[in-house]
Amino acid sequence: MIQIVQEGQEQQERQEFEVDENQFRRWEQVANQYRQEILLLEQQLWQTNIDKVFQKGKGVPKKLQQKLRKMKMGKSNRQCSICCNNFSKDETIIQLPCKHIFHQSCLFSWLDHSTKCPNCRSDVLEDLKSEEK
Ligand SMILES: [Zn+2]
Ligand SMILES: [Zn+2]
């Protein structure tokens, strides 16, 4: 009689222990999820600060970028000072109002973040606006 009761108690204790362990694991999962979310938020905050420092999105609007003078490159030994590569023949290049030339793709990604010519720092946005008037 006594033995049976003891066995029953033992089983019950083991079951309770197993339930506790599962709950603990679940809490650990929840804690990990929160930890990951916090890490993600910290990263996003960090990225926002970087964007502020480099003034991302304060370049020349895409609409105005399209108004820049597009040209096909002829034979030349000149270099694009953004990527430091030579221009190849028939490549699409852009000439800024200050007469400096760059690869189209190089210049467009530059102008997404800056309004100034990479060579002489003259303000492209101002030049484009005064051309519009
Ligand atoms: Zn380039
Ligand atoms: Zn220039």
JSON list of C-alpha atoms and ligand atoms in Angstrom, two decimals:
[
{"chain": "A", "resi": 1, "resn": "MET", "atom": "CA", "xyz": [0.00, 0.00, 0.00]},
{"chain": "A", "resi": 2, "resn": "ILE", "atom": "CA", "xyz": [2.65, 2.43, 1.10]},
{"chain": "A", "resi": 3, "resn": "GLN", "atom": "CA", "xyz": [4.86, 1.60, -1.88]},
{"chain": "A", "resi": 4, "resn": "ILE", "atom": "CA", "xyz": [2.08, 2.34, -4.38]},
{"chain": "A", "resi": 5, "resn": "VAL", "atom": "CA", "xyz": [1.45, 5.74, -2.83]},
{"chain": "A", "resi": 6, "resn": "GLN", "atom": "CA", "xyz": [5.13, 6.57, -2.95]},
{"chain": "A", "resi": 7, "resn": "GLU", "atom": "CA", "xyz": [5.41, 5.58, -6.60]},
{"chain": "A", "resi": 8, "resn": "GLY", "atom": "CA", "xyz": [2.48, 7.79, -7.43]},
{"chain": "A", "resi": 9, "resn": "GLN", "atom": "CA", "xyz": [4.05, 10.71, -5.63]},
{"chain": "A", "resi": 10, "resn": "GLU", "atom": "CA", "xyz": [7.33, 10.19, -7.42]},
{"chain": "A", "resi": 11, "resn": "GLN", "atom": "CA", "xyz": [5.64, 10.22, -10.81]},
{"chain": "A", "resi": 12, "resn": "GLN", "atom": "CA", "xyz": [3.74, 13.36, -9.96]},
{"chain": "A", "resi": 13, "resn": "GLU", "atom": "CA", "xyz": [6.92, 15.11, -8.88]},
{"chain": "A", "resi": 14, "resn": "ARG", "atom": "CA", "xyz": [8.67, 14.14, -12.07]},
{"chain": "A", "resi": 15, "resn": "GLN", "atom": "CA", "xyz": [5.78, 15.44, -14.17]},
{"chain": "A", "resi": 16, "resn": "GLU", "atom": "CA", "xyz": [5.78, 18.74, -12.32]},
{"chain": "A", "resi": 17, "resn": "PHE", "atom": "CA", "xyz": [9.50, 19.04, -12.87]},
{"chain": "A", "resi": 18, "resn": "GLU", "atom": "CA", "xyz": [9.07, 18.44, -16.59]},
{"chain": "A", "resi": 19, "resn": "VAL", "atom": "CA", "xyz": [6.39, 21.10, -16.83]},
{"chain": "A", "resi": 20, "resn": "ASP", "atom": "CA", "xyz": [8.64, 23.55, -15.02]},
{"chain": "A", "resi": 21, "resn": "GLU", "atom": "CA", "xyz": [11.50, 22.86, -17.39]},
{"chain": "A", "resi": 22, "resn": "ASN", "atom": "CA", "xyz": [9.28, 23.45, -20.42]},
{"chain": "A", "resi": 23, "resn": "GLN", "atom": "CA", "xyz": [8.09, 26.70, -18.95]},
{"chain": "A", "resi": 24, "resn": "PHE", "atom": "CA", "xyz": [11.67, 27.71, -18.31]},
{"chain": "A", "resi": 25, "resn": "ARG", "atom": "CA", "xyz": [12.56, 26.95, -21.93]},
{"chain": "A", "resi": 26, "resn": "ARG", "atom": "CA", "xyz": [9.61, 28.97, -23.13]},
{"chain": "A", "resi": 27, "resn": "TRP", "atom": "CA", "xyz": [10.70, 31.92, -21.00]},
{"chain": "A", "resi": 28, "resn": "GLU", "atom": "CA", "xyz": [14.19, 31.57, -22.36]},
{"chain": "A", "resi": 29, "resn": "GLN", "atom": "CA", "xyz": [12.80, 31.70, -25.90]},
{"chain": "A", "resi": 30, "resn": "VAL", "atom": "CA", "xyz": [10.78, 34.81, -25.06]},
{"chain": "A", "resi": 31, "resn": "ALA", "atom": "CA", "xyz": [13.84, 36.41, -23.47]},
{"chain": "A", "resi": 32, "resn": "ASN", "atom": "CA", "xyz": [15.91, 35.59, -26.57]},
{"chain": "A", "resi": 33, "resn": "GLN", "atom": "CA", "xyz": [13.25, 37.10, -28.81]},
{"chain": "A", "resi": 34, "resn": "TYR", "atom": "CA", "xyz": [13.32, 40.31, -26.79]},
{"chain": "A", "resi": 35, "resn": "ARG", "atom": "CA", "xyz": [17.09, 40.34, -26.82]},
{"chain": "A", "resi": 36, "resn": "GLN", "atom": "CA", "xyz": [17.04, 40.08, -30.64]},
{"chain": "A", "resi": 37, "resn": "GLU", "atom": "CA", "xyz": [14.43, 42.81, -30.92]},
{"chain": "A", "resi": 38, "resn": "ILE", "atom": "CA", "xyz": [16.49, 45.10, -28.71]},
{"chain": "A", "resi": 39, "resn": "LEU", "atom": "CA", "xyz": [19.59, 44.40, -30.82]},
{"chain": "A", "resi": 40, "resn": "LEU", "atom": "CA", "xyz": [17.59, 45.22, -33.96]},
{"chain": "A", "resi": 41, "resn": "LEU", "atom": "CA", "xyz": [16.32, 48.48, -32.46]},
{"chain": "A", "resi": 42, "resn": "GLU", "atom": "CA", "xyz": [19.85, 49.42, -31.42]},
{"chain": "A", "resi": 43, "resn": "GLN", "atom": "CA", "xyz": [21.06, 48.77, -34.95]},
{"chain": "A", "resi": 44, "resn": "GLN", "atom": "CA", "xyz": [18.23, 50.86, -36.42]},
{"chain": "A", "resi": 45, "resn": "LEU", "atom": "CA", "xyz": [19.04, 53.72, -34.04]},
{"chain": "A", "resi": 46, "resn": "TRP", "atom": "CA", "xyz": [22.70, 53.48, -34.98]},
{"chain": "A", "resi": 47, "resn": "GLN", "atom": "CA", "xyz": [21.79, 53.56, -38.69]},
{"chain": "A", "resi": 48, "resn": "THR", "atom": "CA", "xyz": [19.59, 56.65, -38.13]},
{"chain": "A", "resi": 49, "resn": "ASN", "atom": "CA", "xyz": [22.51, 58.42, -36.47]},
{"chain": "A", "resi": 50, "resn": "ILE", "atom": "CA", "xyz": [24.81, 57.51, -39.36]},
{"chain": "A", "resi": 51, "resn": "ASP", "atom": "CA", "xyz": [22.22, 58.80, -41.84]},
{"chain": "A", "resi": 52, "resn": "LYS", "atom": "CA", "xyz": [22.06, 62.08, -39.92]},
{"chain": "A", "resi": 53, "resn": "VAL", "atom": "CA", "xyz": [25.85, 62.43, -39.89]},
{"chain": "A", "resi": 54, "resn": "PHE", "atom": "CA", "xyz": [26.11, 61.87, -43.64]},
{"chain": "A", "resi": 55, "resn": "GLN", "atom": "CA", "xyz": [22.87, 63.77, -44.31]},
{"chain": "A", "resi": 56, "resn": "LYS", "atom": "CA", "xyz": [21.38, 60.92, -46.31]},
{"chain": "A", "resi": 57, "resn": "GLY", "atom": "CA", "xyz": [18.49, 61.98, -48.52]},
{"chain": "A", "resi": 58, "resn": "LYS", "atom": "CA", "xyz": [19.66, 65.58, -48.67]},
{"chain": "A", "resi": 59, "resn": "GLY", "atom": "CA", "xyz": [21.17, 65.33, -52.11]},
{"chain": "A", "resi": 60, "resn": "VAL", "atom": "CA", "xyz": [19.80, 66.37, -55.48]},
{"chain": "A", "resi": 61, "resn": "PRO", "atom": "CA", "xyz": [16.23, 65.10, -56.10]},
{"chain": "A", "resi": 62, "resn": "LYS", "atom": "CA", "xyz": [15.99, 62.41, -58.81]},
{"chain": "A", "resi": 63, "resn": "LYS", "atom": "CA", "xyz": [13.82, 64.65, -60.97]},
{"chain": "A", "resi": 64, "resn": "LEU", "atom": "CA", "xyz": [16.55, 67.28, -61.13]},
{"chain": "A", "resi": 65, "resn": "GLN", "atom": "CA", "xyz": [19.26, 64.65, -61.63]},
{"chain": "A", "resi": 66, "resn": "GLN", "atom": "CA", "xyz": [17.52, 63.74, -64.89]},
{"chain": "A", "resi": 67, "resn": "LYS", "atom": "CA", "xyz": [17.97, 67.33, -66.11]},
{"chain": "A", "resi": 68, "resn": "LEU", "atom": "CA", "xyz": [21.75, 67.03, -66.05]},
{"chain": "A", "resi": 69, "resn": "ARG", "atom": "CA", "xyz": [23.53, 66.88, -69.39]},
{"chain": "A", "resi": 70, "resn": "LYS", "atom": "CA", "xyz": [24.03, 63.29, -70.53]},
{"chain": "A", "resi": 71, "resn": "MET", "atom": "CA", "xyz": [26.74, 62.54, -73.04]},
{"chain": "A", "resi": 72, "resn": "LYS", "atom": "CA", "xyz": [28.36, 59.56, -74.72]},
{"chain": "A", "resi": 73, "resn": "MET", "atom": "CA", "xyz": [32.04, 59.30, -74.02]},
{"chain": "A", "resi": 74, "resn": "GLY", "atom": "CA", "xyz": [34.38, 59.52, -76.94]},
{"chain": "A", "resi": 75, "resn": "LYS", "atom": "CA", "xyz": [38.02, 58.42, -76.87]},
{"chain": "A", "resi": 76, "resn": "SER", "atom": "CA", "xyz": [39.64, 59.80, -73.75]},
{"chain": "A", "resi": 77, "resn": "ASN", "atom": "CA", "xyz": [42.22, 59.04, -71.10]},
{"chain": "A", "resi": 78, "resn": "ARG", "atom": "CA", "xyz": [40.34, 60.97, -68.48]},
{"chain": "A", "resi": 79, "resn": "GLN", "atom": "CA", "xyz": [39.24, 59.45, -65.21]},
{"chain": "A", "resi": 80, "resn": "CYS", "atom": "CA", "xyz": [36.02, 59.53, -63.25]},
{"chain": "A", "resi": 81, "resn": "SER", "atom": "CA", "xyz": [37.11, 60.94, -59.90]},
{"chain": "A", "resi": 82, "resn": "ILE", "atom": "CA", "xyz": [34.32, 59.11, -58.03]},
{"chain": "A", "resi": 83, "resn": "CYS", "atom": "CA", "xyz": [35.37, 55.55, -58.94]},
{"chain": "A", "resi": 84, "resn": "CYS", "atom": "CA", "xyz": [38.91, 56.40, -60.19]},
{"chain": "A", "resi": 85, "resn": "ASN", "atom": "CA", "xyz": [38.41, 54.36, -63.38]},
{"chain": "A", "resi": 86, "resn": "ASN", "atom": "CA", "xyz": [39.05, 55.59, -66.88]},
{"chain": "A", "resi": 87, "resn": "PHE", "atom": "CA", "xyz": [36.05, 56.34, -69.04]},
{"chain": "A", "resi": 88, "resn": "SER", "atom": "CA", "xyz": [35.57, 53.85, -71.82]},
{"chain": "A", "resi": 89, "resn": "LYS", "atom": "CA", "xyz": [34.31, 54.73, -75.28]},
{"chain": "A", "resi": 90, "resn": "ASP", "atom": "CA", "xyz": [30.51, 55.06, -75.64]},
{"chain": "A", "resi": 91, "resn": "GLU", "atom": "CA", "xyz": [29.93, 55.05, -71.88]},
{"chain": "A", "resi": 92, "resn": "THR", "atom": "CA", "xyz": [27.15, 57.31, -70.67]},
{"chain": "A", "resi": 93, "resn": "ILE", "atom": "CA", "xyz": [28.62, 60.19, -68.74]},
{"chain": "A", "resi": 94, "resn": "ILE", "atom": "CA", "xyz": [27.21, 63.32, -67.17]},
{"chain": "A", "resi": 95, "resn": "GLN", "atom": "CA", "xyz": [28.60, 66.78, -67.47]},
{"chain": "A", "resi": 96, "resn": "LEU", "atom": "CA", "xyz": [27.87, 69.03, -64.54]},
{"chain": "A", "resi": 97, "resn": "PRO", "atom": "CA", "xyz": [27.27, 72.77, -65.04]},
{"chain": "A", "resi": 98, "resn": "CYS", "atom": "CA", "xyz": [30.87, 73.28, -63.80]},
{"chain": "A", "resi": 99, "resn": "LYS", "atom": "CA", "xyz": [32.01, 71.16, -66.82]},
{"chain": "A", "resi": 100, "resn": "HIS", "atom": "CA", "xyz": [33.34, 68.27, -64.74]},
{"chain": "A", "resi": 101, "resn": "ILE", "atom": "CA", "xyz": [32.39, 64.84, -66.07]},
{"chain": "A", "resi": 102, "resn": "PHE", "atom": "CA", "xyz": [31.57, 61.57, -64.29]},
{"chain": "A", "resi": 103, "resn": "HIS", "atom": "CA", "xyz": [30.04, 58.18, -65.01]},
{"chain": "A", "resi": 104, "resn": "GLN", "atom": "CA", "xyz": [26.26, 58.48, -64.90]},
{"chain": "A", "resi": 105, "resn": "SER", "atom": "CA", "xyz": [25.85, 55.74, -62.28]},
{"chain": "A", "resi": 106, "resn": "CYS", "atom": "CA", "xyz": [28.69, 57.09, -60.12]},
{"chain": "A", "resi": 107, "resn": "LEU", "atom": "CA", "xyz": [27.36, 60.62, -60.18]},
{"chain": "A", "resi": 108, "resn": "PHE", "atom": "CA", "xyz": [23.72, 59.66, -59.51]},
{"chain": "A", "resi": 109, "resn": "SER", "atom": "CA", "xyz": [24.62, 57.72, -56.39]},
{"chain": "A", "resi": 110, "resn": "TRP", "atom": "CA", "xyz": [26.87, 60.60, -55.32]},
{"chain": "A", "resi": 111, "resn": "LEU", "atom": "CA", "xyz": [24.09, 63.16, -55.83]},
{"chain": "A", "resi": 112, "resn": "ASP", "atom": "CA", "xyz": [21.72, 61.08, -53.68]},
{"chain": "A", "resi": 113, "resn": "HIS", "atom": "CA", "xyz": [23.80, 62.19, -50.71]},
{"chain": "A", "resi": 114, "resn": "SER", "atom": "CA", "xyz": [25.38, 65.44, -51.79]},
{"chain": "A", "resi": 115, "resn": "THR", "atom": "CA", "xyz": [24.51, 68.49, -53.86]},
{"chain": "A", "resi": 116, "resn": "LYS", "atom": "CA", "xyz": [28.10, 69.40, -54.61]},
{"chain": "A", "resi": 117, "resn": "CYS", "atom": "CA", "xyz": [30.46, 68.47, -57.45]},
{"chain": "A", "resi": 118, "resn": "PRO", "atom": "CA", "xyz": [33.00, 65.92, -56.14]},
{"chain": "A", "resi": 119, "resn": "ASN", "atom": "CA", "xyz": [35.79, 67.79, -57.96]},
{"chain": "A", "resi": 120, "resn": "CYS", "atom": "CA", "xyz": [35.26, 71.49, -57.30]},
{"chain": "A", "resi": 121, "resn": "ARG", "atom": "CA", "xyz": [32.48, 71.50, -54.65]},
{"chain": "A", "resi": 122, "resn": "SER", "atom": "CA", "xyz": [30.33, 73.87, -56.70]},
{"chain": "A", "resi": 123, "resn": "ASP", "atom": "CA", "xyz": [26.67, 73.45, -55.82]},
{"chain": "A", "resi": 124, "resn": "VAL", "atom": "CA", "xyz": [24.92, 71.35, -58.48]},
{"chain": "A", "resi": 125, "resn": "LEU", "atom": "CA", "xyz": [21.48, 71.91, -57.00]},
{"chain": "A", "resi": 126, "resn": "GLU", "atom": "CA", "xyz": [21.85, 75.70, -57.07]},
{"chain": "A", "resi": 127, "resn": "ASP", "atom": "CA", "xyz": [23.05, 75.58, -60.69]},
{"chain": "A", "resi": 128, "resn": "LEU", "atom": "CA", "xyz": [20.12, 73.38, -61.73]},
{"chain": "A", "resi": 129, "resn": "LYS", "atom": "CA", "xyz": [17.63, 75.65, -59.97]},
{"chain": "A", "resi": 130, "resn": "SER", "atom": "CA", "xyz": [19.01, 78.78, -61.62]},
{"chain": "A", "resi": 131, "resn": "GLU", "atom": "CA", "xyz": [18.87, 77.02, -65.00]},
{"chain": "A", "resi": 132, "resn": "GLU", "atom": "CA", "xyz": [15.18, 76.31, -64.42]},
{"chain": "A", "resi": 133, "resn": "LYS", "atom": "CA", "xyz": [14.30, 79.97, -63.91]},
{"chain": "B", "resi": 1, "resn": "ZN", "atom": "ZN", "xyz": [32.89, 56.40, -62.13]},
{"chain": "B", "resi": 2, "resn": "ZN", "atom": "ZN", "xyz": [32.98, 70.62, -60.70]}
]
